Amino acid sequence: AQKVTQAQTEISVVEKEDVTLDCVYETRDTTYYLFWYKQPPSGELVFLIRRNSFDEQNEISGRYSWNFQKSTSSFNFTITASQVVDSAVYFCALGLSGTYKYIFGTGTRLKVLA
Amino acid sequence: GAVVSQHPSRVICKSGTSVKIECRSLDFQATTMFWYRQFPKQSLMLMATSNEGSKATYEQGVEKDKFLINHASLTLSTLTVTSAHPEDSSFYICSARAGDLASYEQYFGPGTRLTVT
């Protein structure tokens, strides 16, 4: 089965707290991509990161960081020192080889309170 | 670069009418376009995949006669919701993949909010 699980439906934090959004995926493919997108209230998806299955290096971009672990099929996303503008729904997605389709997780709604 | 537009951004139509949504890749050629539907507070569900010049491939459970997809050129795909009903009210998002066969990247449009009254 090809599946993405985001077990956290909704998270609330106070501004400046760190928060980690979990993503667990399932696939039989050896070549695949993983993505994170942010969806603010406007609805437009904002691309955050792409990772291919052969690159397990963690990545940091400003306050954002990602931890990819193939051993646990996880691709977690951490926001450091959260801000109110980080409030949004965050989706993790799995890109499949061959069809190039994306399978999206159910999303995690993050609320950052001032 | 890699901009995808959708038109209209919002549309309200009466039950029983048809509505067309356009998806355009503005600065690249899209060999493949994807259409998603998103109900409130839910995830994006893939409806269909369309390749330029070919018939669309629909996901299981999606009525192809109700959701007509045309990908007539490398920069334009259209989704027509025929005989719309209130339950078709949703947020429709398209995405486009460039011609590089090795590219997994999909570029997403801003979405179209359809309300059927």
PDB file of C-alpha atoms in Angstrom:
ATOM      1  CA  ALA A   1       0.000   0.000   0.000  1.00  0.00           C
ATOM      2  CA  GLN A   2       1.118   3.539  -0.679  1.00  0.00           C
ATOM      3  CA  LYS A   3       0.075   5.799   2.124  1.00  0.00           C
ATOM      4  CA  VAL A   4       0.989   8.895   4.097  1.00  0.00           C
ATOM      5  CA  THR A   5      -0.026   9.244   7.721  1.00  0.00           C
ATOM      6  CA  GLN A   6      -0.075  12.497   9.623  1.00  0.00           C
ATOM      7  CA  ALA A   7      -1.338  11.404  12.982  1.00  0.00           C
ATOM      8  CA  GLN A   8      -1.572  14.883  14.454  1.00  0.00           C
ATOM      9  CA  THR A   9      -4.826  16.425  13.320  1.00  0.00           C
ATOM     10  CA  GLU A  10      -4.362  19.720  15.106  1.00  0.00           C
ATOM     11  CA  ILE A  11      -1.610  21.241  17.189  1.00  0.00           C
ATOM     12  CA  SER A  12      -1.723  24.462  19.190  1.00  0.00           C
ATOM     13  CA  VAL A  13       1.411  26.126  20.469  1.00  0.00           C
ATOM     14  CA  VAL A  14       2.281  29.454  21.941  1.00  0.00           C
ATOM     15  CA  GLU A  15       4.415  31.768  19.883  1.00  0.00           C
ATOM     16  CA  LYS A  16       8.158  31.080  20.134  1.00  0.00           C
ATOM     17  CA  GLU A  17       7.653  27.443  21.013  1.00  0.00           C
ATOM     18  CA  ASP A  18       9.211  24.770  18.816  1.00  0.00           C
ATOM     19  CA  VAL A  19       6.834  22.338  17.164  1.00  0.00           C
ATOM     20  CA  THR A  20       7.357  19.112  15.237  1.00  0.00           C
ATOM     21  CA  LEU A  21       4.888  17.811  12.687  1.00  0.00           C
ATOM     22  CA  ASP A  22       5.070  14.087  12.091  1.00  0.00           C
ATOM     23  CA  CYS A  23       4.826  12.277   8.779  1.00  0.00           C
ATOM     24  CA  VAL A  24       5.031   8.532   8.247  1.00  0.00           C
ATOM     25  CA  TYR A  25       4.835   7.030   4.800  1.00  0.00           C
ATOM     26  CA  GLU A  26       4.441   3.619   3.210  1.00  0.00           C
ATOM     27  CA  THR A  27       5.592   2.628  -0.245  1.00  0.00           C
ATOM     28  CA  ARG A  28       7.004  -0.370  -2.055  1.00  0.00           C
ATOM     29  CA  ASP A  29       8.985   1.869  -4.400  1.00  0.00           C
ATOM     30  CA  THR A  30      12.707   2.277  -3.913  1.00  0.00           C
ATOM     31  CA  THR A  31      12.669   5.588  -5.754  1.00  0.00           C
ATOM     32  CA  TYR A  32      10.267   8.195  -4.488  1.00  0.00           C
ATOM     33  CA  TYR A  33      10.055  11.769  -3.320  1.00  0.00           C
ATOM     34  CA  LEU A  34       8.683  13.305  -0.163  1.00  0.00           C
ATOM     35  CA  PHE A  35       7.279  16.796   0.092  1.00  0.00           C
ATOM     36  CA  TRP A  36       5.945  19.226   2.636  1.00  0.00           C
ATOM     37  CA  TYR A  37       3.446  21.916   1.711  1.00  0.00           C
ATOM     38  CA  LYS A  38       1.865  24.710   3.707  1.00  0.00           C
ATOM     39  CA  GLN A  39      -1.740  25.669   3.029  1.00  0.00           C
ATOM     40  CA  PRO A  40      -2.700  29.014   4.564  1.00  0.00           C
ATOM     41  CA  PRO A  41      -6.373  30.080   4.805  1.00  0.00           C
ATOM     42  CA  SER A  42      -6.226  31.396   1.238  1.00  0.00           C
ATOM     43  CA  GLY A  43      -6.008  27.788   0.083  1.00  0.00           C
ATOM     44  CA  GLU A  44      -2.975  28.071  -2.172  1.00  0.00           C
ATOM     45  CA  LEU A  45      -0.390  25.387  -1.522  1.00  0.00           C
ATOM     46  CA  VAL A  46       3.059  26.694  -0.679  1.00  0.00           C
ATOM     47  CA  PHE A  47       5.934  24.355  -1.454  1.00  0.00           C
ATOM     48  CA  LEU A  48       8.355  23.930   1.454  1.00  0.00           C
ATOM     49  CA  ILE A  49      10.688  21.076   0.631  1.00  0.00           C
ATOM     50  CA  ARG A  50      11.337  18.093  -1.620  1.00  0.00           C
ATOM     51  CA  ARG A  51      13.446  15.129  -0.642  1.00  0.00           C
ATOM     52  CA  ASN A  52      14.314  12.106  -2.755  1.00  0.00           C
ATOM     53  CA  SER A  53      14.537   8.619  -1.330  1.00  0.00           C
ATOM     54  CA  PHE A  54      18.297   8.433  -1.742  1.00  0.00           C
ATOM     55  CA  ASP A  55      19.072  11.554   0.217  1.00  0.00           C
ATOM     56  CA  GLU A  56      18.678  11.127   3.953  1.00  0.00           C
ATOM     57  CA  GLN A  57      20.504  14.282   4.859  1.00  0.00           C
ATOM     58  CA  ASN A  58      18.575  16.468   7.199  1.00  0.00           C
ATOM     59  CA  GLU A  59      17.903  19.964   5.997  1.00  0.00           C
ATOM     60  CA  ILE A  60      17.564  23.310   7.679  1.00  0.00           C
ATOM     61  CA  SER A  61      16.108  26.413   6.120  1.00  0.00           C
ATOM     62  CA  GLY A  62      15.827  29.308   8.502  1.00  0.00           C
ATOM     63  CA  ARG A  63      13.409  28.302  11.258  1.00  0.00           C
ATOM     64  CA  TYR A  64      12.395  25.159   9.373  1.00  0.00           C
ATOM     65  CA  SER A  65      14.126  21.816   9.545  1.00  0.00           C
ATOM     66  CA  TRP A  66      13.348  18.370   8.265  1.00  0.00           C
ATOM     67  CA  ASN A  67      14.390  14.954   9.528  1.00  0.00           C
ATOM     68  CA  PHE A  68      14.196  12.118   7.017  1.00  0.00           C
ATOM     69  CA  GLN A  69      14.680   8.592   8.356  1.00  0.00           C
ATOM     70  CA  LYS A  70      14.162   5.727   5.957  1.00  0.00           C
ATOM     71  CA  SER A  71      14.557   3.181   8.750  1.00  0.00           C
ATOM     72  CA  THR A  72      11.318   4.414  10.307  1.00  0.00           C
ATOM     73  CA  SER A  73       9.733   5.708   7.058  1.00  0.00           C
ATOM     74  CA  SER A  74       9.382   9.121   8.583  1.00  0.00           C
ATOM     75  CA  PHE A  75       9.871  12.630   7.305  1.00  0.00           C
ATOM     76  CA  ASN A  76       9.231  14.992  10.188  1.00  0.00           C
ATOM     77  CA  PHE A  77       9.113  18.767  10.031  1.00  0.00           C
ATOM     78  CA  THR A  78      10.156  21.066  12.850  1.00  0.00           C
ATOM     79  CA  ILE A  79       9.444  24.761  13.158  1.00  0.00           C
ATOM     80  CA  THR A  80      11.713  26.501  15.614  1.00  0.00           C
ATOM     81  CA  ALA A  81      10.518  29.591  17.477  1.00  0.00           C
ATOM     82  CA  SER A  82       7.077  29.434  15.917  1.00  0.00           C
ATOM     83  CA  GLN A  83       5.301  32.592  14.835  1.00  0.00           C
ATOM     84  CA  VAL A  84       1.643  33.443  14.366  1.00  0.00           C
ATOM     85  CA  VAL A  85       2.226  33.545  10.596  1.00  0.00           C
ATOM     86  CA  ASP A  86       3.095  29.852  10.738  1.00  0.00           C
ATOM     87  CA  SER A  87      -0.551  29.082  11.473  1.00  0.00           C
ATOM     88  CA  ALA A  88      -1.777  26.951   8.573  1.00  0.00           C
ATOM     89  CA  VAL A  89      -2.468  23.408   7.522  1.00  0.00           C
ATOM     90  CA  TYR A  90       0.665  21.463   6.660  1.00  0.00           C
ATOM     91  CA  PHE A  91       0.597  18.526   4.283  1.00  0.00           C
ATOM     92  CA  CYS A  92       3.164  15.827   3.788  1.00  0.00           C
ATOM     93  CA  ALA A  93       3.058  14.115   0.391  1.00  0.00           C
ATOM     94  CA  LEU A  94       4.633  11.089  -1.238  1.00  0.00           C
ATOM     95  CA  GLY A  95       5.589  11.283  -4.921  1.00  0.00           C
ATOM     96  CA  LEU A  96       5.367   7.931  -6.670  1.00  0.00           C
ATOM     97  CA  SER A  97       7.753   6.694  -9.317  1.00  0.00           C
ATOM     98  CA  GLY A  98       6.322   5.817 -12.679  1.00  0.00           C
ATOM     99  CA  THR A  99       3.030   7.675 -12.397  1.00  0.00           C
ATOM    100  CA  TYR A 100       4.467  10.782 -10.733  1.00  0.00           C
ATOM    101  CA  LYS A 101       1.306  10.984  -8.669  1.00  0.00           C
ATOM    102  CA  TYR A 102       1.311  12.494  -5.209  1.00  0.00           C
ATOM    103  CA  ILE A 103      -0.366  10.913  -2.242  1.00  0.00           C
ATOM    104  CA  PHE A 104      -1.153  13.474   0.397  1.00  0.00           C
ATOM    105  CA  GLY A 105      -1.449  12.936   4.104  1.00  0.00           C
ATOM    106  CA  THR A 106      -4.516  14.184   5.904  1.00  0.00           C
ATOM    107  CA  GLY A 107      -2.743  17.312   7.039  1.00  0.00           C
ATOM    108  CA  THR A 108      -1.926  18.845  10.398  1.00  0.00           C
ATOM    109  CA  ARG A 109      -3.567  22.115  11.364  1.00  0.00           C
ATOM    110  CA  LEU A 110      -1.092  24.237  13.282  1.00  0.00           C
ATOM    111  CA  LYS A 111      -2.324  27.114  15.407  1.00  0.00           C
ATOM    112  CA  VAL A 112       0.281  29.439  16.816  1.00  0.00           C
ATOM    113  CA  LEU A 113      -1.136  31.620  19.539  1.00  0.00           C
ATOM    114  CA  ALA A 114       0.243  35.039  20.339  1.00  0.00           C
TER     115      ALA A 114
ATOM    116  CA  GLY B   1       9.353  30.366 -12.925  1.00  0.00           C
ATOM    117  CA  ALA B   2       6.994  27.380 -12.895  1.00  0.00           C
ATOM    118  CA  VAL B   3       3.775  29.291 -12.394  1.00  0.00           C
ATOM    119  CA  VAL B   4       0.371  27.669 -12.733  1.00  0.00           C
ATOM    120  CA  SER B   5      -2.798  29.714 -12.900  1.00  0.00           C
ATOM    121  CA  GLN B   6      -6.416  28.727 -12.499  1.00  0.00           C
ATOM    122  CA  HIS B   7      -9.490  30.514 -13.673  1.00  0.00           C
ATOM    123  CA  PRO B   8     -11.869  31.364 -12.171  1.00  0.00           C
ATOM    124  CA  SER B   9     -10.719  31.563  -8.577  1.00  0.00           C
ATOM    125  CA  ARG B  10     -14.299  31.389  -7.351  1.00  0.00           C
ATOM    126  CA  VAL B  11     -17.481  30.373  -9.093  1.00  0.00           C
ATOM    127  CA  ILE B  12     -21.059  30.003  -7.989  1.00  0.00           C
ATOM    128  CA  CYS B  13     -23.423  28.089 -10.207  1.00  0.00           C
ATOM    129  CA  LYS B  14     -26.931  26.743 -10.003  1.00  0.00           C
ATOM    130  CA  SER B  15     -27.678  23.085  -9.591  1.00  0.00           C
ATOM    131  CA  GLY B  16     -27.923  21.323 -12.932  1.00  0.00           C
ATOM    132  CA  THR B  17     -25.633  23.656 -14.819  1.00  0.00           C
ATOM    133  CA  SER B  18     -22.095  22.972 -15.974  1.00  0.00           C
ATOM    134  CA  VAL B  19     -19.004  24.897 -15.049  1.00  0.00           C
ATOM    135  CA  LYS B  20     -15.551  24.906 -16.616  1.00  0.00           C
ATOM    136  CA  ILE B  21     -12.310  25.486 -14.739  1.00  0.00           C
ATOM    137  CA  GLU B  22      -9.106  26.302 -16.595  1.00  0.00           C
ATOM    138  CA  CYS B  23      -5.599  25.413 -15.527  1.00  0.00           C
ATOM    139  CA  ARG B  24      -2.664  26.996 -17.329  1.00  0.00           C
ATOM    140  CA  SER B  25       1.080  26.591 -17.026  1.00  0.00           C
ATOM    141  CA  LEU B  26       2.350  30.093 -17.686  1.00  0.00           C
ATOM    142  CA  ASP B  27       6.053  29.647 -18.213  1.00  0.00           C
ATOM    143  CA  PHE B  28       6.648  25.988 -18.959  1.00  0.00           C
ATOM    144  CA  GLN B  29       5.195  23.168 -20.984  1.00  0.00           C
ATOM    145  CA  ALA B  30       3.200  20.718 -18.923  1.00  0.00           C
ATOM    146  CA  THR B  31       3.132  17.216 -20.299  1.00  0.00           C
ATOM    147  CA  THR B  32       1.053  16.063 -17.360  1.00  0.00           C
ATOM    148  CA  MET B  33      -1.577  17.857 -15.355  1.00  0.00           C
ATOM    149  CA  PHE B  34      -3.354  16.641 -12.278  1.00  0.00           C
ATOM    150  CA  TRP B  35      -6.722  17.605 -10.829  1.00  0.00           C
ATOM    151  CA  TYR B  36      -7.440  17.411  -7.118  1.00  0.00           C
ATOM    152  CA  ARG B  37     -10.513  18.030  -5.034  1.00  0.00           C
ATOM    153  CA  GLN B  38     -10.406  19.202  -1.455  1.00  0.00           C
ATOM    154  CA  PHE B  39     -13.435  19.261   0.811  1.00  0.00           C
ATOM    155  CA  PRO B  40     -13.398  21.570   3.846  1.00  0.00           C
ATOM    156  CA  LYS B  41     -10.869  20.517   6.457  1.00  0.00           C
ATOM    157  CA  GLN B  42      -9.848  17.503   4.424  1.00  0.00           C
ATOM    158  CA  SER B  43      -6.884  16.480   2.375  1.00  0.00           C
ATOM    159  CA  LEU B  44      -6.332  16.778  -1.336  1.00  0.00           C
ATOM    160  CA  MET B  45      -7.723  13.837  -3.242  1.00  0.00           C
ATOM    161  CA  LEU B  46      -6.446  13.148  -6.723  1.00  0.00           C
ATOM    162  CA  MET B  47      -9.290  13.018  -9.217  1.00  0.00           C
ATOM    163  CA  ALA B  48      -7.493  12.435 -12.478  1.00  0.00           C
ATOM    164  CA  THR B  49      -4.268  12.659 -14.416  1.00  0.00           C
ATOM    165  CA  SER B  50      -4.198  14.105 -17.879  1.00  0.00           C
ATOM    166  CA  ASN B  51      -1.468  13.955 -20.467  1.00  0.00           C
ATOM    167  CA  GLU B  52      -1.446  16.327 -23.390  1.00  0.00           C
ATOM    168  CA  GLY B  53      -3.318  14.886 -26.326  1.00  0.00           C
ATOM    169  CA  SER B  54      -4.533  11.829 -24.431  1.00  0.00           C
ATOM    170  CA  LYS B  55      -7.644  10.888 -22.531  1.00  0.00           C
ATOM    171  CA  ALA B  56      -7.496  11.544 -18.827  1.00  0.00           C
ATOM    172  CA  THR B  57      -6.991   8.715 -16.375  1.00  0.00           C
ATOM    173  CA  TYR B  58      -9.476   8.905 -13.534  1.00  0.00           C
ATOM    174  CA  GLU B  59      -8.976   7.664 -10.013  1.00  0.00           C
ATOM    175  CA  GLN B  60     -11.272   5.016  -8.673  1.00  0.00           C
ATOM    176  CA  GLY B  61     -14.627   6.411  -7.661  1.00  0.00           C
ATOM    177  CA  VAL B  62     -14.425   9.547  -9.799  1.00  0.00           C
ATOM    178  CA  GLU B  63     -17.182   9.772 -12.401  1.00  0.00           C
ATOM    179  CA  LYS B  64     -15.517  10.534 -15.719  1.00  0.00           C
ATOM    180  CA  ASP B  65     -18.796  11.565 -17.335  1.00  0.00           C
ATOM    181  CA  LYS B  66     -19.372  14.102 -14.623  1.00  0.00           C
ATOM    182  CA  PHE B  67     -15.873  15.528 -14.455  1.00  0.00           C
ATOM    183  CA  LEU B  68     -14.730  16.050 -18.030  1.00  0.00           C
ATOM    184  CA  ILE B  69     -11.051  16.759 -18.415  1.00  0.00           C
ATOM    185  CA  ASN B  70      -9.430  18.050 -21.572  1.00  0.00           C
ATOM    186  CA  HIS B  71      -5.705  18.609 -21.974  1.00  0.00           C
ATOM    187  CA  ALA B  72      -5.644  20.044 -25.456  1.00  0.00           C
ATOM    188  CA  SER B  73      -2.283  21.762 -25.328  1.00  0.00           C
ATOM    189  CA  LEU B  74       0.941  21.693 -23.371  1.00  0.00           C
ATOM    190  CA  THR B  75      -0.146  24.713 -21.371  1.00  0.00           C
ATOM    191  CA  LEU B  76      -3.859  24.241 -20.816  1.00  0.00           C
ATOM    192  CA  SER B  77      -6.089  21.693 -19.156  1.00  0.00           C
ATOM    193  CA  THR B  78      -9.751  22.169 -18.383  1.00  0.00           C
ATOM    194  CA  LEU B  79     -12.061  20.498 -15.906  1.00  0.00           C
ATOM    195  CA  THR B  80     -15.774  20.702 -16.636  1.00  0.00           C
ATOM    196  CA  VAL B  81     -18.169  19.766 -13.893  1.00  0.00           C
ATOM    197  CA  THR B  82     -21.322  18.716 -15.699  1.00  0.00           C
ATOM    198  CA  SER B  83     -24.795  18.888 -14.209  1.00  0.00           C
ATOM    199  CA  ALA B  84     -23.371  20.204 -10.977  1.00  0.00           C
ATOM    200  CA  HIS B  85     -25.034  19.427  -7.679  1.00  0.00           C
ATOM    201  CA  PRO B  86     -24.488  20.933  -4.233  1.00  0.00           C
ATOM    202  CA  GLU B  87     -22.348  17.955  -3.237  1.00  0.00           C
ATOM    203  CA  ASP B  88     -19.889  18.964  -5.975  1.00  0.00           C
ATOM    204  CA  SER B  89     -19.161  22.141  -4.041  1.00  0.00           C
ATOM    205  CA  SER B  90     -15.495  21.926  -3.218  1.00  0.00           C
ATOM    206  CA  PHE B  91     -12.055  23.448  -3.713  1.00  0.00           C
ATOM    207  CA  TYR B  92     -10.537  22.217  -6.977  1.00  0.00           C
ATOM    208  CA  ILE B  93      -6.787  22.415  -7.410  1.00  0.00           C
ATOM    209  CA  CYS B  94      -4.768  21.630 -10.488  1.00  0.00           C
ATOM    210  CA  SER B  95      -1.084  20.942 -10.776  1.00  0.00           C
ATOM    211  CA  ALA B  96       1.294  20.580 -13.671  1.00  0.00           C
ATOM    212  CA  ARG B  97       4.439  18.593 -14.253  1.00  0.00           C
ATOM    213  CA  ALA B  98       7.052  19.760 -16.702  1.00  0.00           C
ATOM    214  CA  GLY B  99       8.269  17.716 -19.629  1.00  0.00           C
ATOM    215  CA  ASP B 100      11.426  16.438 -17.968  1.00  0.00           C
ATOM    216  CA  LEU B 101      10.589  12.777 -17.516  1.00  0.00           C
ATOM    217  CA  ALA B 102      12.752  12.516 -14.433  1.00  0.00           C
ATOM    218  CA  SER B 103      11.022  15.369 -12.666  1.00  0.00           C
ATOM    219  CA  TYR B 104       8.694  14.518  -9.823  1.00  0.00           C
ATOM    220  CA  GLU B 105       7.880  18.139  -9.176  1.00  0.00           C
ATOM    221  CA  GLN B 106       4.277  19.234  -9.487  1.00  0.00           C
ATOM    222  CA  TYR B 107       3.519  22.955  -9.561  1.00  0.00           C
ATOM    223  CA  PHE B 108       0.187  23.807  -8.048  1.00  0.00           C
ATOM    224  CA  GLY B 109      -2.370  26.352  -9.112  1.00  0.00           C
ATOM    225  CA  PRO B 110      -4.070  28.605  -6.564  1.00  0.00           C
ATOM    226  CA  GLY B 111      -7.299  26.629  -6.635  1.00  0.00           C
ATOM    227  CA  THR B 112     -10.904  27.267  -7.648  1.00  0.00           C
ATOM    228  CA  ARG B 113     -13.650  27.374  -5.084  1.00  0.00           C
ATOM    229  CA  LEU B 114     -16.878  26.013  -6.559  1.00  0.00           C
ATOM    230  CA  THR B 115     -20.190  26.578  -4.855  1.00  0.00           C
ATOM    231  CA  VAL B 116     -23.278  24.938  -6.301  1.00  0.00           C
ATOM    232  CA  THR B 117     -26.566  26.387  -5.078  1.00  0.00           C
TER     233      THR B 117
END
